Amino acid sequence: EADIYQTPRYLVIGTGKKITLECSQTMGHDKMYWYQQDPGMELHLIHYSYGVNSTEKGDLSSESTVSRIRTEHFPLTLESARPSHTSQYLCASSGPVGGYEQYFGPGTRLTVT
Amino acid sequence: QKEVEQNSGPLSVPEGAIASLNCTYSDRGSQSFFWYRQYSGKSPELIMSIYSNGDKEDGRFTAQLNKASQYVSLLIRDSQPSDSATYLCAVLFRSNDYKLSFGAGTTVTVRA
């Protein structure tokens, strides 16, 4: 079954640790996105990619980085986690070419202590 | 001015009633419009997409688009307690590198 996956679903980690949030999709989509959302608040786009080796920053400035080496995989990395990074991180994908409706993964809830 | 604006809510409707959600957008050239449902603590789920002026019906949901007025709405007929969620309006802006711009959402509560 075609789907979009995120791991881990929940992560509690100490300040200063490096973390990578994984996102994979099996829908053959060319476009992938990372959003940040605090409880009860708006979605904010932090990164997006329209294809392999193509990444762009989103509308909300973020200290995280992303890579797109494979079409189906779009990991997000925080080099040094801080309590201000505590949030829910949502990955989404869209495509193929011409399709812009986005489908979301289940999210990763990150808590930095 | 925000690119996509929605009713501030919350919207409380009795079970069986029609819930009406409104959304306006700033880019007259927008071509694609979407409604997402987000339950508390969950990720958004696409429930409707609309591309042409007029109405589009899918089960108990009807999306209405008026490009001249830059307005898109969602009607939920025969509202059920399971419809209690936040509804996000999303608009594709060609002027914004074809990214979706999301509204802040309208929270709907269906009273049994």
PDB file of C-alpha atoms in Angstrom:
ATOM      1  CA  GLU A   1       0.000   0.000   0.000  1.00  0.00           C
ATOM      2  CA  ALA A   2       1.382   3.411  -1.001  1.00  0.00           C
ATOM      3  CA  ASP A   3       1.973   5.577   2.023  1.00  0.00           C
ATOM      4  CA  ILE A   4       4.173   8.133   3.772  1.00  0.00           C
ATOM      5  CA  TYR A   5       6.103   7.121   6.872  1.00  0.00           C
ATOM      6  CA  GLN A   6       7.814   9.048   9.636  1.00  0.00           C
ATOM      7  CA  THR A   7      10.108   7.742  12.343  1.00  0.00           C
ATOM      8  CA  PRO A   8      10.364   8.051  15.223  1.00  0.00           C
ATOM      9  CA  ARG A   9       6.790   8.964  16.132  1.00  0.00           C
ATOM     10  CA  TYR A  10       7.875  10.348  19.494  1.00  0.00           C
ATOM     11  CA  LEU A  11      11.326  11.470  20.592  1.00  0.00           C
ATOM     12  CA  VAL A  12      12.491  12.898  23.906  1.00  0.00           C
ATOM     13  CA  ILE A  13      16.103  13.983  23.816  1.00  0.00           C
ATOM     14  CA  GLY A  14      18.500  16.161  25.779  1.00  0.00           C
ATOM     15  CA  THR A  15      19.850  19.556  24.770  1.00  0.00           C
ATOM     16  CA  GLY A  16      22.833  19.506  22.438  1.00  0.00           C
ATOM     17  CA  LYS A  17      22.139  16.126  20.860  1.00  0.00           C
ATOM     18  CA  LYS A  18      22.107  15.624  17.110  1.00  0.00           C
ATOM     19  CA  ILE A  19      18.865  14.196  15.789  1.00  0.00           C
ATOM     20  CA  THR A  20      17.564  13.032  12.438  1.00  0.00           C
ATOM     21  CA  LEU A  21      13.875  12.694  11.709  1.00  0.00           C
ATOM     22  CA  GLU A  22      13.136  10.228   8.953  1.00  0.00           C
ATOM     23  CA  CYS A  23      10.503  10.584   6.237  1.00  0.00           C
ATOM     24  CA  SER A  24       9.882   8.113   3.438  1.00  0.00           C
ATOM     25  CA  GLN A  25       7.101   7.760   0.899  1.00  0.00           C
ATOM     26  CA  THR A  26       6.153   4.931  -1.423  1.00  0.00           C
ATOM     27  CA  MET A  27       3.743   6.942  -3.575  1.00  0.00           C
ATOM     28  CA  GLY A  28       6.224   7.836  -6.296  1.00  0.00           C
ATOM     29  CA  HIS A  29       5.877  11.516  -5.462  1.00  0.00           C
ATOM     30  CA  ASP A  30       8.530  13.931  -6.668  1.00  0.00           C
ATOM     31  CA  LYS A  31       7.785  16.740  -4.188  1.00  0.00           C
ATOM     32  CA  MET A  32       8.331  16.516  -0.424  1.00  0.00           C
ATOM     33  CA  TYR A  33       7.874  18.972   2.437  1.00  0.00           C
ATOM     34  CA  TRP A  34       8.604  19.457   6.133  1.00  0.00           C
ATOM     35  CA  TYR A  35       6.250  21.433   8.348  1.00  0.00           C
ATOM     36  CA  GLN A  36       6.495  22.451  11.993  1.00  0.00           C
ATOM     37  CA  GLN A  37       3.367  22.772  14.096  1.00  0.00           C
ATOM     38  CA  ASP A  38       2.965  23.609  17.770  1.00  0.00           C
ATOM     39  CA  PRO A  39      -0.206  22.360  19.547  1.00  0.00           C
ATOM     40  CA  GLY A  40      -3.250  24.358  18.463  1.00  0.00           C
ATOM     41  CA  MET A  41      -1.179  26.544  16.181  1.00  0.00           C
ATOM     42  CA  GLU A  42      -0.707  26.992  12.432  1.00  0.00           C
ATOM     43  CA  LEU A  43       1.344  24.833  10.110  1.00  0.00           C
ATOM     44  CA  HIS A  44       4.650  26.403   9.122  1.00  0.00           C
ATOM     45  CA  LEU A  45       6.637  25.190   6.106  1.00  0.00           C
ATOM     46  CA  ILE A  46      10.318  24.852   7.008  1.00  0.00           C
ATOM     47  CA  HIS A  47      11.788  22.939   4.020  1.00  0.00           C
ATOM     48  CA  TYR A  48      10.709  21.570   0.677  1.00  0.00           C
ATOM     49  CA  SER A  49      12.147  19.656  -2.242  1.00  0.00           C
ATOM     50  CA  TYR A  50      10.925  19.307  -5.800  1.00  0.00           C
ATOM     51  CA  GLY A  51      13.313  16.511  -6.697  1.00  0.00           C
ATOM     52  CA  VAL A  52      16.567  14.700  -5.986  1.00  0.00           C
ATOM     53  CA  ASN A  53      19.413  17.029  -4.985  1.00  0.00           C
ATOM     54  CA  SER A  54      16.994  19.970  -4.812  1.00  0.00           C
ATOM     55  CA  THR A  55      16.095  21.514  -1.451  1.00  0.00           C
ATOM     56  CA  GLU A  56      14.743  24.919  -0.478  1.00  0.00           C
ATOM     57  CA  LYS A  57      14.023  26.710   2.775  1.00  0.00           C
ATOM     58  CA  GLY A  58      10.415  27.324   3.599  1.00  0.00           C
ATOM     59  CA  ASP A  59       8.556  30.305   4.939  1.00  0.00           C
ATOM     60  CA  LEU A  60       9.616  29.772   8.569  1.00  0.00           C
ATOM     61  CA  SER A  61      13.296  30.062   9.382  1.00  0.00           C
ATOM     62  CA  SER A  62      14.604  26.847  10.913  1.00  0.00           C
ATOM     63  CA  GLU A  63      17.960  25.703  12.236  1.00  0.00           C
ATOM     64  CA  SER A  64      17.315  22.259  10.767  1.00  0.00           C
ATOM     65  CA  THR A  65      18.758  20.985   7.494  1.00  0.00           C
ATOM     66  CA  VAL A  66      17.425  18.497   4.966  1.00  0.00           C
ATOM     67  CA  SER A  67      18.756  16.328   2.168  1.00  0.00           C
ATOM     68  CA  ARG A  68      17.167  14.607  -0.831  1.00  0.00           C
ATOM     69  CA  ILE A  69      19.502  11.960  -2.162  1.00  0.00           C
ATOM     70  CA  ARG A  70      16.742   9.503  -3.062  1.00  0.00           C
ATOM     71  CA  THR A  71      13.312  10.368  -4.435  1.00  0.00           C
ATOM     72  CA  GLU A  72      11.478   8.515  -1.681  1.00  0.00           C
ATOM     73  CA  HIS A  73      13.524   9.749   1.289  1.00  0.00           C
ATOM     74  CA  PHE A  74      13.636  13.258   2.846  1.00  0.00           C
ATOM     75  CA  PRO A  75      15.328  13.293   6.267  1.00  0.00           C
ATOM     76  CA  LEU A  76      15.512  16.343   8.534  1.00  0.00           C
ATOM     77  CA  THR A  77      18.496  16.902  10.815  1.00  0.00           C
ATOM     78  CA  LEU A  78      19.049  19.106  13.842  1.00  0.00           C
ATOM     79  CA  GLU A  79      22.770  19.317  14.643  1.00  0.00           C
ATOM     80  CA  SER A  80      22.281  20.496  18.213  1.00  0.00           C
ATOM     81  CA  ALA A  81      18.807  20.203  19.683  1.00  0.00           C
ATOM     82  CA  ARG A  82      17.485  22.959  21.954  1.00  0.00           C
ATOM     83  CA  PRO A  83      14.275  23.214  24.006  1.00  0.00           C
ATOM     84  CA  SER A  84      13.003  25.777  21.450  1.00  0.00           C
ATOM     85  CA  HIS A  85      12.964  22.941  18.886  1.00  0.00           C
ATOM     86  CA  THR A  86      10.243  21.149  20.853  1.00  0.00           C
ATOM     87  CA  SER A  87       7.343  20.803  18.420  1.00  0.00           C
ATOM     88  CA  GLN A  88       5.545  18.432  16.058  1.00  0.00           C
ATOM     89  CA  TYR A  89       7.284  17.884  12.731  1.00  0.00           C
ATOM     90  CA  LEU A  90       5.118  16.817   9.815  1.00  0.00           C
ATOM     91  CA  CYS A  91       6.379  15.452   6.520  1.00  0.00           C
ATOM     92  CA  ALA A  92       4.247  15.621   3.375  1.00  0.00           C
ATOM     93  CA  SER A  93       4.578  14.692  -0.272  1.00  0.00           C
ATOM     94  CA  SER A  94       2.845  15.523  -3.530  1.00  0.00           C
ATOM     95  CA  GLY A  95       3.064  14.553  -7.178  1.00  0.00           C
ATOM     96  CA  PRO A  96       3.785  13.145  -9.597  1.00  0.00           C
ATOM     97  CA  VAL A  97       4.462  16.007 -11.980  1.00  0.00           C
ATOM     98  CA  GLY A  98       1.470  18.358 -12.010  1.00  0.00           C
ATOM     99  CA  GLY A  99      -0.049  17.122  -8.758  1.00  0.00           C
ATOM    100  CA  TYR A 100       0.155  19.527  -5.849  1.00  0.00           C
ATOM    101  CA  GLU A 101      -2.264  18.130  -3.295  1.00  0.00           C
ATOM    102  CA  GLN A 102      -0.153  17.135  -0.325  1.00  0.00           C
ATOM    103  CA  TYR A 103      -0.436  13.967   1.730  1.00  0.00           C
ATOM    104  CA  PHE A 104       0.906  14.026   5.271  1.00  0.00           C
ATOM    105  CA  GLY A 105       2.757  11.463   7.320  1.00  0.00           C
ATOM    106  CA  PRO A 106       1.754  10.767  10.943  1.00  0.00           C
ATOM    107  CA  GLY A 107       4.275  13.252  12.340  1.00  0.00           C
ATOM    108  CA  THR A 108       7.110  13.169  14.856  1.00  0.00           C
ATOM    109  CA  ARG A 109       6.516  14.783  18.227  1.00  0.00           C
ATOM    110  CA  LEU A 110       9.887  16.061  19.437  1.00  0.00           C
ATOM    111  CA  THR A 111      10.587  17.107  23.007  1.00  0.00           C
ATOM    112  CA  VAL A 112      13.987  18.553  23.873  1.00  0.00           C
ATOM    113  CA  THR A 113      14.728  18.663  27.591  1.00  0.00           C
TER     114      THR A 113
ATOM    115  CA  GLN B   1      -2.759  40.665   5.116  1.00  0.00           C
ATOM    116  CA  LYS B   2      -2.461  36.902   5.313  1.00  0.00           C
ATOM    117  CA  GLU B   3      -2.498  34.958   2.062  1.00  0.00           C
ATOM    118  CA  VAL B   4      -5.239  32.591   3.235  1.00  0.00           C
ATOM    119  CA  GLU B   5      -7.797  33.633   5.843  1.00  0.00           C
ATOM    120  CA  GLN B   6     -10.394  31.482   7.548  1.00  0.00           C
ATOM    121  CA  ASN B   7     -13.227  32.054  10.028  1.00  0.00           C
ATOM    122  CA  SER B   8     -11.561  32.398  13.396  1.00  0.00           C
ATOM    123  CA  GLY B   9     -13.955  29.930  15.025  1.00  0.00           C
ATOM    124  CA  PRO B  10     -14.512  27.910  17.040  1.00  0.00           C
ATOM    125  CA  LEU B  11     -17.698  26.795  15.332  1.00  0.00           C
ATOM    126  CA  SER B  12     -20.181  24.812  17.382  1.00  0.00           C
ATOM    127  CA  VAL B  13     -23.067  23.063  15.606  1.00  0.00           C
ATOM    128  CA  PRO B  14     -25.661  20.549  16.797  1.00  0.00           C
ATOM    129  CA  GLU B  15     -25.554  17.016  15.472  1.00  0.00           C
ATOM    130  CA  GLY B  16     -27.364  16.748  12.161  1.00  0.00           C
ATOM    131  CA  ALA B  17     -26.919  20.429  11.267  1.00  0.00           C
ATOM    132  CA  ILE B  18     -24.884  21.965   8.445  1.00  0.00           C
ATOM    133  CA  ALA B  19     -21.457  23.355   9.323  1.00  0.00           C
ATOM    134  CA  SER B  20     -20.287  26.120   7.001  1.00  0.00           C
ATOM    135  CA  LEU B  21     -16.612  27.053   6.803  1.00  0.00           C
ATOM    136  CA  ASN B  22     -15.258  29.967   4.814  1.00  0.00           C
ATOM    137  CA  CYS B  23     -11.878  30.809   3.343  1.00  0.00           C
ATOM    138  CA  THR B  24     -10.605  33.791   1.357  1.00  0.00           C
ATOM    139  CA  TYR B  25      -7.286  34.054  -0.444  1.00  0.00           C
ATOM    140  CA  SER B  26      -5.142  36.856  -1.783  1.00  0.00           C
ATOM    141  CA  ASP B  27      -3.759  35.598  -5.126  1.00  0.00           C
ATOM    142  CA  ARG B  28      -6.313  36.036  -7.905  1.00  0.00           C
ATOM    143  CA  GLY B  29      -4.312  33.675 -10.121  1.00  0.00           C
ATOM    144  CA  SER B  30      -4.646  30.685  -7.782  1.00  0.00           C
ATOM    145  CA  GLN B  31      -5.913  27.549  -9.512  1.00  0.00           C
ATOM    146  CA  SER B  32      -6.006  24.800  -6.890  1.00  0.00           C
ATOM    147  CA  PHE B  33      -7.791  24.700  -3.545  1.00  0.00           C
ATOM    148  CA  PHE B  34      -7.886  22.073  -0.848  1.00  0.00           C
ATOM    149  CA  TRP B  35      -9.593  21.330   2.443  1.00  0.00           C
ATOM    150  CA  TYR B  36      -7.850  19.294   5.115  1.00  0.00           C
ATOM    151  CA  ARG B  37      -9.258  17.876   8.343  1.00  0.00           C
ATOM    152  CA  GLN B  38      -6.975  17.658  11.366  1.00  0.00           C
ATOM    153  CA  TYR B  39      -7.983  15.857  14.521  1.00  0.00           C
ATOM    154  CA  SER B  40      -6.304  16.983  17.735  1.00  0.00           C
ATOM    155  CA  GLY B  41      -2.788  15.566  17.933  1.00  0.00           C
ATOM    156  CA  LYS B  42      -2.964  14.050  14.445  1.00  0.00           C
ATOM    157  CA  SER B  43      -1.673  15.083  11.036  1.00  0.00           C
ATOM    158  CA  PRO B  44      -3.829  16.833   8.406  1.00  0.00           C
ATOM    159  CA  GLU B  45      -5.887  14.613   6.109  1.00  0.00           C
ATOM    160  CA  LEU B  46      -6.956  15.749   2.636  1.00  0.00           C
ATOM    161  CA  ILE B  47     -10.753  15.629   2.338  1.00  0.00           C
ATOM    162  CA  MET B  48     -11.569  17.784  -0.686  1.00  0.00           C
ATOM    163  CA  SER B  49      -9.882  19.396  -3.652  1.00  0.00           C
ATOM    164  CA  ILE B  50     -11.518  21.841  -6.055  1.00  0.00           C
ATOM    165  CA  TYR B  51     -10.170  23.501  -9.170  1.00  0.00           C
ATOM    166  CA  SER B  52     -13.162  25.006 -11.026  1.00  0.00           C
ATOM    167  CA  ASN B  53     -15.805  27.532 -10.059  1.00  0.00           C
ATOM    168  CA  GLY B  54     -18.941  25.998  -8.618  1.00  0.00           C
ATOM    169  CA  ASP B  55     -19.733  23.175  -6.264  1.00  0.00           C
ATOM    170  CA  LYS B  56     -18.061  19.824  -5.781  1.00  0.00           C
ATOM    171  CA  GLU B  57     -19.765  17.217  -3.636  1.00  0.00           C
ATOM    172  CA  ASP B  58     -18.229  14.177  -1.941  1.00  0.00           C
ATOM    173  CA  GLY B  59     -20.511  12.386   0.469  1.00  0.00           C
ATOM    174  CA  ARG B  60     -21.546  14.803   3.202  1.00  0.00           C
ATOM    175  CA  PHE B  61     -18.931  17.361   2.135  1.00  0.00           C
ATOM    176  CA  THR B  62     -19.468  20.091  -0.459  1.00  0.00           C
ATOM    177  CA  ALA B  63     -16.725  22.480  -1.532  1.00  0.00           C
ATOM    178  CA  GLN B  64     -17.727  25.723  -3.220  1.00  0.00           C
ATOM    179  CA  LEU B  65     -15.351  27.909  -5.223  1.00  0.00           C
ATOM    180  CA  ASN B  66     -15.822  31.456  -6.479  1.00  0.00           C
ATOM    181  CA  LYS B  67     -12.604  32.667  -8.080  1.00  0.00           C
ATOM    182  CA  ALA B  68     -13.999  36.122  -8.899  1.00  0.00           C
ATOM    183  CA  SER B  69     -14.624  36.711  -5.203  1.00  0.00           C
ATOM    184  CA  GLN B  70     -11.475  34.788  -4.181  1.00  0.00           C
ATOM    185  CA  TYR B  71     -13.569  32.660  -1.887  1.00  0.00           C
ATOM    186  CA  VAL B  72     -13.760  28.947  -1.167  1.00  0.00           C
ATOM    187  CA  SER B  73     -16.047  27.279   1.336  1.00  0.00           C
ATOM    188  CA  LEU B  74     -16.739  23.861   2.808  1.00  0.00           C
ATOM    189  CA  LEU B  75     -20.146  22.635   3.872  1.00  0.00           C
ATOM    190  CA  ILE B  76     -20.525  19.627   6.110  1.00  0.00           C
ATOM    191  CA  ARG B  77     -24.063  18.281   5.934  1.00  0.00           C
ATOM    192  CA  ASP B  78     -25.645  16.100   8.637  1.00  0.00           C
ATOM    193  CA  SER B  79     -22.755  16.912  10.986  1.00  0.00           C
ATOM    194  CA  GLN B  80     -21.635  14.062  13.225  1.00  0.00           C
ATOM    195  CA  PRO B  81     -19.583  14.153  16.442  1.00  0.00           C
ATOM    196  CA  SER B  82     -16.786  12.473  14.440  1.00  0.00           C
ATOM    197  CA  ASP B  83     -16.604  15.660  12.321  1.00  0.00           C
ATOM    198  CA  SER B  84     -15.282  17.562  15.356  1.00  0.00           C
ATOM    199  CA  ALA B  85     -11.840  18.662  14.205  1.00  0.00           C
ATOM    200  CA  THR B  86      -9.904  21.619  12.839  1.00  0.00           C
ATOM    201  CA  TYR B  87     -10.438  22.258   9.138  1.00  0.00           C
ATOM    202  CA  LEU B  88      -7.592  23.801   7.159  1.00  0.00           C
ATOM    203  CA  CYS B  89      -8.035  25.637   3.885  1.00  0.00           C
ATOM    204  CA  ALA B  90      -5.027  25.411   1.547  1.00  0.00           C
ATOM    205  CA  VAL B  91      -4.411  27.323  -1.663  1.00  0.00           C
ATOM    206  CA  LEU B  92      -1.762  26.689  -4.304  1.00  0.00           C
ATOM    207  CA  PHE B  93       0.047  29.909  -5.128  1.00  0.00           C
ATOM    208  CA  ARG B  94       1.938  29.929  -8.416  1.00  0.00           C
ATOM    209  CA  SER B  95       3.519  33.160  -7.215  1.00  0.00           C
ATOM    210  CA  ASN B  96       4.935  31.275  -4.229  1.00  0.00           C
ATOM    211  CA  ASP B  97       6.829  28.584  -6.142  1.00  0.00           C
ATOM    212  CA  TYR B  98       3.728  26.366  -6.276  1.00  0.00           C
ATOM    213  CA  LYS B  99       3.728  25.834  -2.517  1.00  0.00           C
ATOM    214  CA  LEU B 100       0.496  25.390  -0.603  1.00  0.00           C
ATOM    215  CA  SER B 101      -0.421  28.229   1.727  1.00  0.00           C
ATOM    216  CA  PHE B 102      -2.496  27.070   4.666  1.00  0.00           C
ATOM    217  CA  GLY B 103      -5.017  29.052   6.650  1.00  0.00           C
ATOM    218  CA  ALA B 104      -4.907  29.043  10.426  1.00  0.00           C
ATOM    219  CA  GLY B 105      -7.836  26.616  10.524  1.00  0.00           C
ATOM    220  CA  THR B 106     -11.367  26.654  11.894  1.00  0.00           C
ATOM    221  CA  THR B 107     -12.158  24.358  14.803  1.00  0.00           C
ATOM    222  CA  VAL B 108     -15.540  22.684  14.548  1.00  0.00           C
ATOM    223  CA  THR B 109     -17.308  21.068  17.481  1.00  0.00           C
ATOM    224  CA  VAL B 110     -20.407  18.981  16.803  1.00  0.00           C
ATOM    225  CA  ARG B 111     -22.683  18.774  19.874  1.00  0.00           C
ATOM    226  CA  ALA B 112     -24.480  15.458  20.346  1.00  0.00           C
TER     227      ALA B 112
END
